[in-house]
């Protein structure tokens, strides 16, 4: 006996496979996933027959196993607000948010050419 999957369930198996294939190809192109991870498309057919053995119900599922996106790392400064006692956390990279960098401490006045110490300027 020969059966073509494209004909099973009115073509729905082929349609589901094509959808899963597209998801696998997209996942393989995602730069946030490891390139070496294997991907899979799993077609499962489960058959249950009646006691007379003249009728079979087939449950069909098509699913894909994709590569997971890689993890991310960040850093938080954690402490307690001294006034309220509330726990606070602030994400940071090279510096804490609101903290002035060395590049921001001086600016040049374009009209006079004078170097301005921004730490002494109020209101900015």
PDB file of C-alpha atoms in Angstrom:
ATOM      1  CA  UNK A   1       0.000   0.000   0.000  1.00  0.00           C
ATOM      2  CA  UNK A   2       1.350   3.409  -0.961  1.00  0.00           C
ATOM      3  CA  UNK A   3       0.129   6.732   0.417  1.00  0.00           C
ATOM      4  CA  UNK A   4       1.244  10.274  -0.398  1.00  0.00           C
ATOM      5  CA  UNK A   5       1.319  12.646   2.566  1.00  0.00           C
ATOM      6  CA  UNK A   6       0.220  15.489   0.294  1.00  0.00           C
ATOM      7  CA  UNK A   7      -3.136  13.709  -0.050  1.00  0.00           C
ATOM      8  CA  UNK A   8      -3.716  12.882   3.644  1.00  0.00           C
ATOM      9  CA  UNK A   9      -6.426  14.908   5.420  1.00  0.00           C
ATOM     10  CA  UNK A  10      -7.232  16.811   2.260  1.00  0.00           C
ATOM     11  CA  UNK A  11      -3.676  18.143   1.946  1.00  0.00           C
ATOM     12  CA  UNK A  12      -3.588  19.525   5.503  1.00  0.00           C
ATOM     13  CA  UNK A  13      -0.508  17.462   6.460  1.00  0.00           C
ATOM     14  CA  UNK A  14       1.444  18.931   3.543  1.00  0.00           C
ATOM     15  CA  UNK A  15       0.246  22.417   4.466  1.00  0.00           C
ATOM     16  CA  UNK A  16       1.303  21.998   8.107  1.00  0.00           C
ATOM     17  CA  UNK A  17       4.669  20.589   7.029  1.00  0.00           C
ATOM     18  CA  UNK A  18       5.251  23.581   4.733  1.00  0.00           C
ATOM     19  CA  UNK A  19       4.420  25.946   7.607  1.00  0.00           C
ATOM     20  CA  UNK A  20       6.857  24.134   9.936  1.00  0.00           C
ATOM     21  CA  UNK A  21       9.530  24.084   7.231  1.00  0.00           C
ATOM     22  CA  UNK A  22       9.236  27.859   6.891  1.00  0.00           C
ATOM     23  CA  UNK A  23       9.581  28.288  10.680  1.00  0.00           C
ATOM     24  CA  UNK A  24      12.691  26.080  10.698  1.00  0.00           C
ATOM     25  CA  UNK A  25      14.304  28.049   7.868  1.00  0.00           C
ATOM     26  CA  UNK A  26      13.536  31.361   9.623  1.00  0.00           C
ATOM     27  CA  UNK A  27      15.017  29.999  12.862  1.00  0.00           C
ATOM     28  CA  UNK A  28      18.166  28.931  11.021  1.00  0.00           C
ATOM     29  CA  UNK A  29      18.593  32.485   9.711  1.00  0.00           C
ATOM     30  CA  UNK A  30      18.095  34.052  13.164  1.00  0.00           C
ATOM     31  CA  UNK A  31      21.519  35.364  14.271  1.00  0.00           C
ATOM     32  CA  UNK A  32      20.359  35.101  17.902  1.00  0.00           C
ATOM     33  CA  UNK A  33      20.337  31.281  17.693  1.00  0.00           C
ATOM     34  CA  UNK A  34      23.381  28.975  17.720  1.00  0.00           C
ATOM     35  CA  UNK A  35      24.216  27.992  14.157  1.00  0.00           C
ATOM     36  CA  UNK A  36      25.259  24.453  15.126  1.00  0.00           C
ATOM     37  CA  UNK A  37      21.981  23.479  16.821  1.00  0.00           C
ATOM     38  CA  UNK A  38      19.937  20.929  14.899  1.00  0.00           C
ATOM     39  CA  UNK A  39      16.331  21.691  14.047  1.00  0.00           C
ATOM     40  CA  UNK A  40      13.621  19.090  13.505  1.00  0.00           C
ATOM     41  CA  UNK A  41      10.185  18.694  12.000  1.00  0.00           C
ATOM     42  CA  UNK A  42       8.271  15.870  13.657  1.00  0.00           C
ATOM     43  CA  UNK A  43       5.201  14.367  12.005  1.00  0.00           C
ATOM     44  CA  UNK A  44       3.354  12.045  14.365  1.00  0.00           C
ATOM     45  CA  UNK A  45       0.455   9.850  13.318  1.00  0.00           C
ATOM     46  CA  UNK A  46      -1.396   7.951  16.045  1.00  0.00           C
ATOM     47  CA  UNK A  47      -3.859   5.280  14.973  1.00  0.00           C
ATOM     48  CA  UNK A  48      -6.797   3.968  17.027  1.00  0.00           C
ATOM     49  CA  UNK A  49      -9.073   1.300  15.609  1.00  0.00           C
ATOM     50  CA  UNK A  50     -12.496   0.066  16.681  1.00  0.00           C
ATOM     51  CA  UNK A  51     -13.203  -3.428  17.999  1.00  0.00           C
ATOM     52  CA  UNK A  52     -14.391  -4.650  14.596  1.00  0.00           C
ATOM     53  CA  UNK A  53     -11.147  -3.406  13.064  1.00  0.00           C
ATOM     54  CA  UNK A  54     -13.000  -1.798  10.204  1.00  0.00           C
ATOM     55  CA  UNK A  55     -12.489   1.839  11.168  1.00  0.00           C
ATOM     56  CA  UNK A  56      -9.327   3.675  12.149  1.00  0.00           C
ATOM     57  CA  UNK A  57      -9.049   7.181  13.538  1.00  0.00           C
ATOM     58  CA  UNK A  58      -5.708   8.820  12.833  1.00  0.00           C
ATOM     59  CA  UNK A  59      -4.594  11.795  14.904  1.00  0.00           C
ATOM     60  CA  UNK A  60      -1.876  13.730  13.120  1.00  0.00           C
ATOM     61  CA  UNK A  61       0.426  16.385  14.543  1.00  0.00           C
ATOM     62  CA  UNK A  62       3.199  18.313  12.870  1.00  0.00           C
ATOM     63  CA  UNK A  63       5.561  20.237  15.110  1.00  0.00           C
ATOM     64  CA  UNK A  64       9.016  21.656  14.904  1.00  0.00           C
ATOM     65  CA  UNK A  65      11.946  21.689  17.280  1.00  0.00           C
ATOM     66  CA  UNK A  66      13.788  24.983  16.884  1.00  0.00           C
ATOM     67  CA  UNK A  67      17.031  26.299  18.312  1.00  0.00           C
ATOM     68  CA  UNK A  68      16.507  28.514  21.328  1.00  0.00           C
ATOM     69  CA  UNK A  69      17.634  32.100  21.201  1.00  0.00           C
ATOM     70  CA  UNK A  70      20.857  32.750  23.063  1.00  0.00           C
ATOM     71  CA  UNK A  71      20.781  34.215  26.537  1.00  0.00           C
ATOM     72  CA  UNK A  72      21.615  37.773  27.477  1.00  0.00           C
ATOM     73  CA  UNK A  73      23.622  39.181  30.374  1.00  0.00           C
ATOM     74  CA  UNK A  74      23.309  42.545  32.063  1.00  0.00           C
ATOM     75  CA  UNK A  75      24.283  44.085  35.384  1.00  0.00           C
ATOM     76  CA  UNK A  76      22.274  45.766  38.132  1.00  0.00           C
ATOM     77  CA  UNK A  77      23.453  47.961  40.967  1.00  0.00           C
ATOM     78  CA  UNK A  78      21.312  46.990  43.962  1.00  0.00           C
ATOM     79  CA  UNK A  79      20.832  48.846  47.224  1.00  0.00           C
ATOM     80  CA  UNK A  80      18.334  50.436  49.553  1.00  0.00           C
ATOM     81  CA  UNK A  81      16.909  53.955  49.458  1.00  0.00           C
ATOM     82  CA  UNK A  82      18.180  55.474  52.724  1.00  0.00           C
ATOM     83  CA  UNK A  83      15.062  57.623  53.156  1.00  0.00           C
ATOM     84  CA  UNK A  84      12.310  55.099  52.421  1.00  0.00           C
ATOM     85  CA  UNK A  85      14.110  51.810  53.037  1.00  0.00           C
ATOM     86  CA  UNK A  86      12.817  50.605  49.661  1.00  0.00           C
ATOM     87  CA  UNK A  87      15.012  48.185  47.722  1.00  0.00           C
ATOM     88  CA  UNK A  88      16.199  49.705  44.454  1.00  0.00           C
ATOM     89  CA  UNK A  89      17.880  48.186  41.417  1.00  0.00           C
ATOM     90  CA  UNK A  90      19.374  50.112  38.513  1.00  0.00           C
ATOM     91  CA  UNK A  91      20.600  48.457  35.336  1.00  0.00           C
ATOM     92  CA  UNK A  92      23.902  49.770  34.071  1.00  0.00           C
ATOM     93  CA  UNK A  93      26.415  49.231  31.324  1.00  0.00           C
ATOM     94  CA  UNK A  94      29.589  51.307  31.312  1.00  0.00           C
ATOM     95  CA  UNK A  95      28.103  53.676  33.888  1.00  0.00           C
ATOM     96  CA  UNK A  96      24.985  54.182  35.990  1.00  0.00           C
ATOM     97  CA  UNK A  97      22.120  56.130  34.444  1.00  0.00           C
ATOM     98  CA  UNK A  98      22.395  59.826  35.345  1.00  0.00           C
ATOM     99  CA  UNK A  99      26.081  59.550  36.168  1.00  0.00           C
ATOM    100  CA  UNK A 100      28.267  62.006  34.264  1.00  0.00           C
ATOM    101  CA  UNK A 101      31.029  60.614  32.070  1.00  0.00           C
ATOM    102  CA  UNK A 102      34.458  62.159  31.678  1.00  0.00           C
ATOM    103  CA  UNK A 103      33.547  63.272  28.147  1.00  0.00           C
ATOM    104  CA  UNK A 104      30.630  65.251  29.562  1.00  0.00           C
ATOM    105  CA  UNK A 105      32.625  67.243  32.123  1.00  0.00           C
ATOM    106  CA  UNK A 106      33.877  69.859  29.655  1.00  0.00           C
ATOM    107  CA  UNK A 107      32.361  71.661  26.697  1.00  0.00           C
ATOM    108  CA  UNK A 108      33.795  74.315  24.424  1.00  0.00           C
ATOM    109  CA  UNK A 109      31.840  77.529  23.920  1.00  0.00           C
ATOM    110  CA  UNK A 110      31.671  77.792  20.111  1.00  0.00           C
ATOM    111  CA  UNK A 111      31.505  81.611  20.189  1.00  0.00           C
ATOM    112  CA  UNK A 112      34.419  82.348  22.521  1.00  0.00           C
ATOM    113  CA  UNK A 113      36.443  79.115  22.313  1.00  0.00           C
ATOM    114  CA  UNK A 114      36.423  79.017  26.113  1.00  0.00           C
ATOM    115  CA  UNK A 115      36.483  75.636  27.872  1.00  0.00           C
ATOM    116  CA  UNK A 116      33.513  75.334  30.262  1.00  0.00           C
ATOM    117  CA  UNK A 117      33.660  73.003  33.276  1.00  0.00           C
ATOM    118  CA  UNK A 118      30.137  71.462  33.135  1.00  0.00           C
ATOM    119  CA  UNK A 119      30.374  70.302  36.766  1.00  0.00           C
ATOM    120  CA  UNK A 120      30.200  73.939  37.857  1.00  0.00           C
ATOM    121  CA  UNK A 121      27.321  74.935  35.554  1.00  0.00           C
ATOM    122  CA  UNK A 122      23.945  74.964  37.342  1.00  0.00           C
ATOM    123  CA  UNK A 123      20.685  73.993  35.653  1.00  0.00           C
ATOM    124  CA  UNK A 124      22.121  71.650  32.980  1.00  0.00           C
TER     125      UNK A 124
END
